[in-house]
Amino acid sequence: MSQFMFIYRDSQDPSALSPEEMQADMETWVSWINQAVEAGWMTQPGEALEPGNAATVRKRGVTDGPMIESKEVVGGFSIVEAQDLDAATKLAQSCPAVASGGCVEVRAVMVFPDND
Amino acid sequence: MSHALTEHFFRHSYGLLVATLCRQFGTDQLALIEDAVQSALVQAMQSWRKGPPDNPTAWLKRVARNCMLDHLRHQQVAYQAEAKLQIHLKNEASTAQSIDDESALNDDVLSLMFVVCHPALNQRAQIMMALKHLCGFSNEEIARGLLMSQEAIKKQLQRAASQLRELQLEFALPPANELTERLTAVHRILYMVFNEGYSSASAEQVIREDVCAEAARLTHLLATHSTGNADTHALLALMMLHAARLPARVDHDGNTLLLAEQDRRLWDHAVIREASQWLRASFPNTTSEARSGRYHWEAMIALLHSSTPTFQDTPWERIVSCYDTLIRLNDSPIYRVNRAIALSHIHGADQALAELERMDIENPYYPGLGCARAWLLERAGRTTEALRACQDLLASALAPHERRLMERRRDQLDK
């Protein structure tokens, strides 16, 4: 089994949602993450990231806010276990971020061979 | 969900947070408060993806307060606000566990109710403020519900907020000497909000039911609080009696069904029973001057319909006498038209039509009059005139569901 990082990118501006829609969105996430943890393939559900509290550091200086080049904002991350990238990608397809027009970046966590 | 987040938690939290922040920072900060509440809900939506915290309400209140302070710092008036907040926090600490104290929360929501129904605002603005700040509907939902553009809603809300700012209102329940008058205004707005949901022209069914539920929830809050009076109880009974019959009011295709056509088994009889208890509780107070009587008699009529097993058994004499009382209290074409319809079930359509002709109705554009006339003509067997009346109505401006109803009647007459 290998480890993968899911990086959730939300495309919609959450502040445009009605309270009802926010609640529905949250409930979808809670049940998705709970199911994933119960099924065993999500080993660390990770943390949500504060939407506004962000900066980007570059050689030419620091700018306010997250990287605005991409329209999607990273909303959170998790660590999952899967056989290979294909399997991890399949798991990511059921993520609510995908259904709501955002995306999940799936990255393999690099593991160096043990020396001893 | 295993947590204490009921279906409408976010929406209910919206009103609660606005109310709490209004107490902490003053109603003159309404625009900033609105932003802070929205930010807090967005943060909750994202942070609770793994599951909400143990005390979601306290979490939201803390985050909303912090957002508010951030906004204020941004405006460089933080110093004063923080001083104000410190005083407030001291008070709050002395009244132990106030963050969880439900009755303190209810007081805040009720105070907000009196603020948005302030007589200085026009009625339309009061309704919008109530939908927005008390019920937590988004501008888009309000626009769909009131058939207005989002831009217009935004403008009206901004104007109302700045009017409130100028008034420098104390965020508290009104003093005893103003209470009755202010309560009457709150009742009127709650009833109008309910009616927006119940009979609004074309808003989607889902939103309409939510609006009804919110108006009833707030009325219930008021009715179970010491501020509420006999009128509040009667108003609550009235809303419950209407809401109990909502499921039978449209057919599978969304067509409005008349009372005689409704399947009474679909009425929620548990709600009807509870409503009758509220109504009974509201009556012993007959000497109280606080009673306008309007809600009592409207609720009584609704109860007479709701507790009759079939349309044929309807006690029309008692209903007519309720309308007589209502007309005595407040003469209105709506009561007169409905009285005429009730009368037609006792003395026949011809007599009811004669009654309508005699009526000197100020507002000829009240569509209920035309509908009633067309229907009575049909019942009197005057088919040609009935068809004509239908066609006249269809040529005028009608709400979509009324239009469908009249088209259905016209097609039946035209056969």
XYZ file of C-alpha atoms in Angstrom:
531
model
C 0.000 0.000 0.000
C 1.163 3.538 -0.737
C 0.251 6.849 0.816
C -1.308 9.667 -1.119
C -2.195 13.201 -0.241
C -5.566 14.549 -1.297
C -5.543 18.299 -1.722
C -9.057 19.691 -1.904
C -9.582 22.689 -4.125
C -12.935 24.438 -3.890
C -13.962 26.334 -6.963
C -17.036 28.095 -5.673
C -17.016 31.200 -3.554
C -18.549 29.871 -0.353
C -19.679 33.308 0.746
C -22.166 33.324 -2.121
C -23.987 30.328 -0.663
C -27.153 30.569 1.382
C -27.016 29.229 4.945
C -29.019 26.224 3.805
C -26.555 25.438 1.016
C -23.628 25.809 3.404
C -25.177 23.338 5.763
C -25.866 20.889 2.957
C -22.272 21.230 1.725
C -20.895 20.630 5.183
C -23.098 17.609 5.776
C -21.974 16.075 2.497
C -18.338 16.497 3.540
C -18.871 15.147 7.042
C -20.498 11.996 5.741
C -17.908 11.524 2.989
C -14.959 11.880 5.367
C -16.627 9.698 8.008
C -17.266 6.971 5.467
C -13.702 7.183 4.191
C -12.259 6.913 7.700
C -14.580 4.044 8.571
C -13.709 2.218 5.371
C -10.098 2.492 6.473
C -8.519 4.039 3.399
C -8.382 7.561 4.814
C -5.690 7.353 7.458
C -5.521 11.054 8.376
C -8.539 13.226 7.623
C -6.293 16.293 7.891
C -7.317 19.836 8.603
C -9.371 22.527 6.970
C -7.487 25.654 5.962
C -8.647 29.105 6.953
C -9.945 30.833 3.850
C -8.641 34.363 4.332
C -5.573 33.896 6.470
C -2.962 33.232 3.800
C 0.090 34.635 2.110
C 2.288 33.591 -0.782
C 6.066 33.906 -0.512
C 8.221 34.401 -3.615
C 11.593 35.746 -4.448
C 10.091 39.063 -5.420
C 8.234 39.409 -2.142
C 5.266 38.331 -0.116
C 1.737 38.814 -1.373
C -1.481 38.648 0.596
C -3.757 35.723 0.106
C -3.346 32.264 -1.322
C -2.005 31.652 -4.828
C -4.554 33.377 -6.931
C -3.239 32.085 -10.254
C -5.548 29.151 -9.960
C -9.240 29.882 -9.567
C -9.572 27.089 -7.049
C -8.646 27.707 -3.450
C -7.166 24.937 -1.349
C -9.716 24.190 1.338
C -8.044 21.284 3.118
C -6.046 18.093 2.814
C -6.096 14.430 3.880
C -3.762 11.451 3.770
C -5.115 8.257 2.251
C -3.819 4.775 1.542
C -4.231 3.052 -1.795
C -2.612 0.402 -3.972
C -1.450 2.868 -6.607
C -2.245 6.239 -8.156
C -5.091 4.742 -10.190
C -6.780 3.375 -7.100
C -6.261 6.653 -5.227
C -7.730 8.594 -8.134
C -10.806 6.371 -8.116
C -11.279 7.068 -4.403
C -10.987 10.806 -4.993
C -13.755 10.769 -7.559
C -16.441 10.508 -4.902
C -15.158 13.621 -3.087
C -17.743 16.409 -2.647
C -15.227 18.938 -4.001
C -15.502 17.203 -7.380
C -19.294 17.251 -7.367
C -19.399 20.966 -6.560
C -17.122 21.933 -9.432
C -13.804 21.982 -7.591
C -11.145 19.299 -7.770
C -8.912 17.008 -5.768
C -5.226 16.970 -6.435
C -3.881 13.472 -5.764
C -0.184 13.305 -4.900
C 1.855 10.233 -4.010
C 3.785 10.672 -0.768
C 7.408 9.829 -1.499
C 8.861 7.115 0.677
C 12.598 6.526 0.847
C 13.732 2.940 1.293
C 14.788 2.096 4.833
C 18.496 1.787 5.323
C 18.477 -0.778 8.103
C -25.765 13.188 11.776
C -24.685 12.307 15.272
C -24.277 15.922 16.268
C -26.847 18.375 17.410
C -27.104 20.023 14.008
C -30.709 19.919 13.008
C -31.725 20.401 9.444
C -31.864 24.173 9.475
C -28.989 24.756 11.897
C -27.061 27.179 9.671
C -30.149 29.195 8.841
C -31.267 29.388 12.471
C -27.734 30.232 13.542
C -27.761 33.159 11.147
C -30.533 34.997 13.015
C -29.052 34.006 16.337
C -25.598 35.331 15.457
C -26.955 38.578 14.030
C -28.969 39.049 17.218
C -26.017 38.306 19.507
C -23.653 40.598 17.618
C -26.296 43.344 17.595
C -26.364 43.178 21.377
C -22.564 43.193 21.586
C -21.814 45.858 19.001
C -25.091 47.729 18.465
C -27.619 47.711 15.640
C -25.783 50.597 13.981
C -23.142 48.065 12.867
C -25.640 45.875 11.022
C -23.778 45.883 7.711
C -20.520 44.720 9.308
C -22.404 42.243 11.470
C -23.899 40.697 8.372
C -20.416 40.201 6.874
C -19.064 38.768 10.123
C -21.904 36.254 10.389
C -21.448 35.191 6.784
C -17.681 34.737 7.342
C -18.295 32.681 10.476
C -20.688 30.371 8.645
C -18.230 29.957 5.761
C -15.500 29.031 8.222
C -17.791 26.555 9.936
C -18.717 24.986 6.621
C -15.059 24.373 5.852
C -13.695 23.609 9.320
C -16.443 21.179 10.256
C -15.893 18.899 7.303
C -14.611 16.239 9.630
C -17.499 16.833 11.990
C -18.767 19.799 13.974
C -17.364 20.736 17.415
C -19.083 19.759 20.649
C -20.801 23.100 21.022
C -21.376 24.391 17.492
C -23.331 27.452 18.620
C -20.582 28.600 20.989
C -17.986 27.969 18.258
C -19.933 30.088 15.787
C -20.459 32.875 18.298
C -16.757 33.000 19.106
C -15.705 33.020 15.463
C -18.366 35.572 14.506
C -17.228 37.866 17.317
C -13.624 37.557 16.180
C -14.590 38.275 12.575
C -16.476 41.315 13.792
C -13.424 42.569 15.691
C -11.276 41.971 12.607
C -13.701 44.001 10.506
C -13.753 46.780 13.070
C -9.961 46.843 13.352
C -9.955 47.210 9.646
C -12.138 50.232 10.059
C -9.772 51.568 12.704
C -12.462 51.947 15.264
C -11.404 48.832 17.036
C -10.232 50.640 20.096
C -13.680 51.835 21.039
C -15.319 48.584 20.083
C -12.893 46.535 22.105
C -13.513 48.741 25.105
C -17.211 48.167 24.559
C -16.691 44.453 24.195
C -14.603 44.250 27.358
C -17.442 45.814 29.313
C -19.825 43.430 27.684
C -17.670 40.392 28.377
C -17.498 41.342 32.032
C -21.256 41.473 32.189
C -21.480 38.199 30.391
C -19.041 36.523 32.751
C -21.103 37.621 35.720
C -24.182 36.025 34.249
C -22.665 32.569 34.255
C -22.612 30.290 31.187
C -24.531 32.852 29.183
C -23.085 31.475 25.953
C -25.253 28.398 26.403
C -28.143 30.088 28.100
C -31.053 29.480 25.805
C -33.287 32.105 27.327
C -30.597 34.781 26.876
C -30.269 33.719 23.249
C -34.025 33.900 22.818
C -34.049 37.393 24.313
C -31.501 38.443 21.710
C -33.547 37.019 18.853
C -36.714 38.645 20.179
C -34.928 41.989 20.584
C -33.800 41.714 16.978
C -37.392 40.959 16.011
C -38.521 44.256 17.570
C -35.659 46.124 15.895
C -36.397 44.928 12.350
C -40.111 45.612 12.860
C -39.399 49.152 14.000
C -42.203 51.532 12.943
C -39.694 53.905 11.315
C -39.105 51.363 8.518
C -41.654 50.827 5.798
C -43.475 47.522 5.796
C -41.746 46.106 2.759
C -38.373 46.836 4.356
C -39.536 45.251 7.611
C -40.442 42.054 5.775
C -37.098 41.966 3.969
C -35.168 42.651 7.178
C -37.074 39.867 8.908
C -36.421 37.386 6.088
C -32.764 38.350 5.933
C -31.716 38.846 9.535
C -34.182 36.760 11.506
C -34.752 33.877 9.133
C -31.318 33.828 7.468
C -32.536 33.784 3.871
C -29.984 34.858 1.277
C -30.633 37.873 -0.957
C -31.147 35.490 -3.828
C -33.793 33.503 -1.957
C -35.538 36.702 -0.887
C -35.476 37.922 -4.481
C -37.086 34.700 -5.657
C -39.625 34.834 -2.841
C -40.654 38.461 -3.277
C -40.303 38.540 -7.057
C -37.788 41.353 -6.981
C -34.291 41.713 -8.338
C -31.382 40.943 -6.033
C -30.117 44.441 -6.678
C -33.374 45.982 -5.453
C -33.356 43.788 -2.345
C -29.793 44.813 -1.591
C -30.596 48.502 -1.960
C -33.679 48.343 0.260
C -31.804 46.396 2.921
C -28.961 48.892 2.873
C -31.357 51.781 3.199
C -33.164 50.097 6.078
C -29.833 49.430 7.802
C -28.804 53.057 7.523
C -32.206 54.179 8.829
C -31.689 51.945 11.842
C -28.224 53.400 12.303
C -29.662 56.915 12.463
C -32.252 55.861 15.003
C -29.514 54.730 17.430
C -31.831 52.119 18.875
C -31.214 50.456 22.151
C -30.833 46.737 21.502
C -33.380 45.490 24.007
C -36.985 44.474 24.335
C -39.248 47.553 24.135
C -40.237 49.232 27.419
C -43.559 48.165 28.931
C -45.415 51.284 27.812
C -44.529 50.658 24.161
C -44.753 46.901 24.238
C -48.351 46.412 23.084
C -47.977 48.715 20.111
C -44.604 47.334 19.077
C -45.866 43.788 19.529
C -48.753 44.517 17.168
C -46.209 45.540 14.525
C -44.196 42.367 15.105
C -47.347 40.247 14.743
C -48.261 41.980 11.522
C -44.812 41.364 10.039
C -44.680 37.742 11.169
C -48.089 37.204 9.583
C -46.994 38.921 6.370
C -43.827 36.854 6.242
C -45.955 33.748 6.698
C -48.297 34.867 3.930
C -45.380 35.544 1.605
C -44.631 31.868 2.001
C -48.185 30.661 2.022
C -49.633 32.494 -0.920
C -46.796 34.340 -2.601
C -47.261 34.574 -6.287
C -44.781 32.257 -7.891
C -41.898 31.457 -5.599
C -40.811 27.862 -5.644
C -42.670 25.511 -3.377
C -39.602 24.617 -1.301
C -38.757 28.205 -0.457
C -42.380 28.955 0.293
C -42.606 26.154 2.827
C -39.363 27.266 4.449
C -40.661 30.815 4.769
C -43.836 29.511 6.452
C -41.816 27.327 8.794
C -39.523 30.198 9.772
C -42.423 32.573 10.472
C -44.088 29.903 12.603
C -40.834 29.158 14.456
C -40.353 32.831 15.367
C -43.993 33.178 16.385
C -43.606 30.111 18.568
C -40.546 31.688 20.191
C -42.564 34.824 20.927
C -45.614 32.875 22.113
C -43.576 30.907 24.650
C -41.812 34.041 25.952
C -43.246 36.421 28.533
C -43.407 39.197 25.891
C -46.011 37.340 23.857
C -49.696 37.970 24.537
C -53.031 36.391 23.622
C -52.719 37.738 20.086
C -49.404 35.926 19.688
C -51.066 32.658 20.726
C -53.907 33.155 18.273
C -51.463 34.063 15.484
C -49.453 30.923 16.158
C -52.638 28.835 16.059
C -53.596 30.467 12.768
C -50.203 29.741 11.166
C -50.255 26.153 12.381
C -53.747 25.601 11.020
C -52.730 26.883 7.593
C -49.467 24.967 7.616
C -51.227 21.738 8.630
C -53.241 21.877 5.417
C -50.373 22.786 3.076
C -49.729 19.202 1.911
C -53.257 18.955 0.482
C -53.278 22.332 -1.187
C -51.673 21.368 -4.493
C -52.115 18.341 -6.723
C -49.339 16.291 -8.336
C -48.924 18.841 -11.108
C -48.632 21.764 -8.703
C -52.151 23.050 -9.352
C -53.853 24.834 -6.489
C -56.775 22.824 -5.165
C -59.908 24.415 -3.747
C -61.019 23.526 -0.248
C -63.764 21.260 -1.569
C -61.262 19.362 -3.734
C -58.639 18.724 -1.054
C -57.993 15.268 0.352
C -58.488 15.912 4.058
C -56.539 12.788 5.001
C -53.402 14.676 3.943
C -53.948 17.347 6.583
C -51.614 17.083 9.566
C -54.090 16.344 12.320
C -51.492 16.369 15.103
C -50.624 19.961 14.186
C -54.324 20.845 14.013
C -54.833 19.459 17.530
C -51.905 21.439 18.900
C -53.136 24.582 17.158
C -56.559 24.207 18.728
C -54.903 24.141 22.149
C -53.030 27.369 21.429
C -56.253 28.947 20.225
C -58.170 27.823 23.275
C -55.423 29.242 25.495
C -55.719 32.593 23.742
C -59.412 33.076 24.406
C -59.898 33.440 28.192
C -58.186 36.809 27.914
C -61.214 38.382 26.283
C -61.026 41.517 28.386
C -57.399 42.205 27.593
C -56.991 45.313 25.515
C -53.959 43.756 23.912
C -56.256 41.592 21.848
C -57.031 42.852 18.387
C -59.180 39.814 17.792
C -58.274 39.518 14.154
C -56.037 36.488 14.523
C -58.482 34.859 16.937
C -61.366 34.880 14.515
C -59.310 34.025 11.460
C -57.869 31.109 13.413
C -61.360 30.123 14.540
C -62.508 29.938 10.914
C -59.437 27.893 10.001
C -60.137 25.582 12.926
C -63.770 25.105 11.902
C -62.597 23.991 8.463
C -59.738 21.892 9.820
C -61.825 19.961 12.294
C -64.609 19.059 9.860
C -64.190 15.592 8.351
C -65.792 16.355 4.966
C -66.516 19.506 2.996
C -70.257 18.753 3.149
C -70.210 18.894 6.955
C -68.717 22.419 7.097
C -70.564 24.511 9.731
C -71.199 27.455 7.418
C -73.444 29.402 9.845
C -70.674 29.518 12.424
C -68.177 30.552 9.771
C -70.434 33.374 8.578
C -70.758 34.624 12.144
C -66.955 34.611 12.539
C -66.705 36.767 9.404
C -69.394 39.083 10.858
C -67.176 39.569 13.899
C -64.109 40.153 11.746
C -65.938 42.741 9.611
C -67.048 44.497 12.786
C -63.423 44.600 13.973
C -61.930 45.618 10.681
C -63.999 45.994 7.532
C -62.065 44.584 4.611
C -63.051 43.376 1.126
C -61.260 40.092 1.778
C -63.515 39.306 4.739
C -66.629 40.396 2.818
C -65.855 38.266 -0.218
C -65.156 35.248 1.944
C -68.312 35.851 3.933
C -70.300 35.921 0.680
C -68.832 32.566 -0.334
C -69.697 31.045 3.039
C -73.185 32.516 2.704
C -73.654 30.869 -0.692
C -73.368 27.453 0.959
C -76.345 28.305 3.176
C -78.630 30.447 1.028
C -77.403 29.657 -2.464
C -75.179 31.378 -4.977
C -77.775 33.930 -6.134
C -78.091 35.528 -2.739
C -74.304 35.593 -2.316
C -73.956 37.253 -5.730
C -76.503 39.881 -4.733
C -74.425 40.477 -1.624
C -71.280 40.955 -3.740
C -73.053 43.398 -6.055
C -74.128 45.453 -3.062
C -70.573 45.628 -1.821
C -68.855 48.871 -2.443
C -65.347 47.529 -2.806
C -62.725 50.204 -2.873
C -60.087 48.182 -4.635
C -61.594 46.656 -7.775
C -58.258 45.033 -8.552
C -58.467 42.675 -5.628
C -58.432 39.447 -7.687
C -60.216 37.479 -4.980
C -63.407 39.377 -5.814
C -63.331 38.375 -9.485
C -62.513 34.757 -8.631
C -65.354 34.594 -6.140
C -67.790 36.162 -8.615
C -66.849 33.759 -11.398
C -67.210 30.819 -9.082
C -70.588 31.964 -7.709
C -71.942 32.608 -11.233
C -70.920 29.092 -12.179
C -72.658 27.664 -9.132
C -75.770 29.711 -9.887
C -75.877 28.056 -13.323
C -75.185 31.331 -15.138
C -72.528 29.661 -17.278
C -72.168 32.347 -19.956
C -71.615 35.073 -17.393
C -69.235 32.824 -15.446
C -67.170 32.167 -18.552
C -67.068 35.878 -19.253
C -65.907 36.604 -15.699
C -63.139 33.993 -16.058
C -61.988 35.511 -19.318
C -61.993 39.009 -17.809
C -59.844 37.776 -14.951
C -57.429 35.971 -17.270
C -56.995 39.193 -19.204
C -55.793 40.945 -16.047
C -52.552 40.511 -14.132
C -52.675 37.280 -12.141
C -50.101 35.315 -10.218
C -49.104 32.123 -12.076
C -50.864 29.734 -9.710
C -54.047 31.834 -9.816
C -53.821 31.916 -13.574
C -53.609 28.133 -13.775
C -56.594 27.812 -11.451
C -58.690 30.191 -13.548
C -57.658 28.520 -16.800
C -58.770 25.210 -15.401
C -62.168 26.697 -14.474
C -62.524 28.389 -17.850
C -61.811 25.148 -19.708
C -64.395 23.332 -17.644
C -66.976 26.036 -18.376
C -66.107 26.098 -22.053
C -66.890 22.425 -22.589
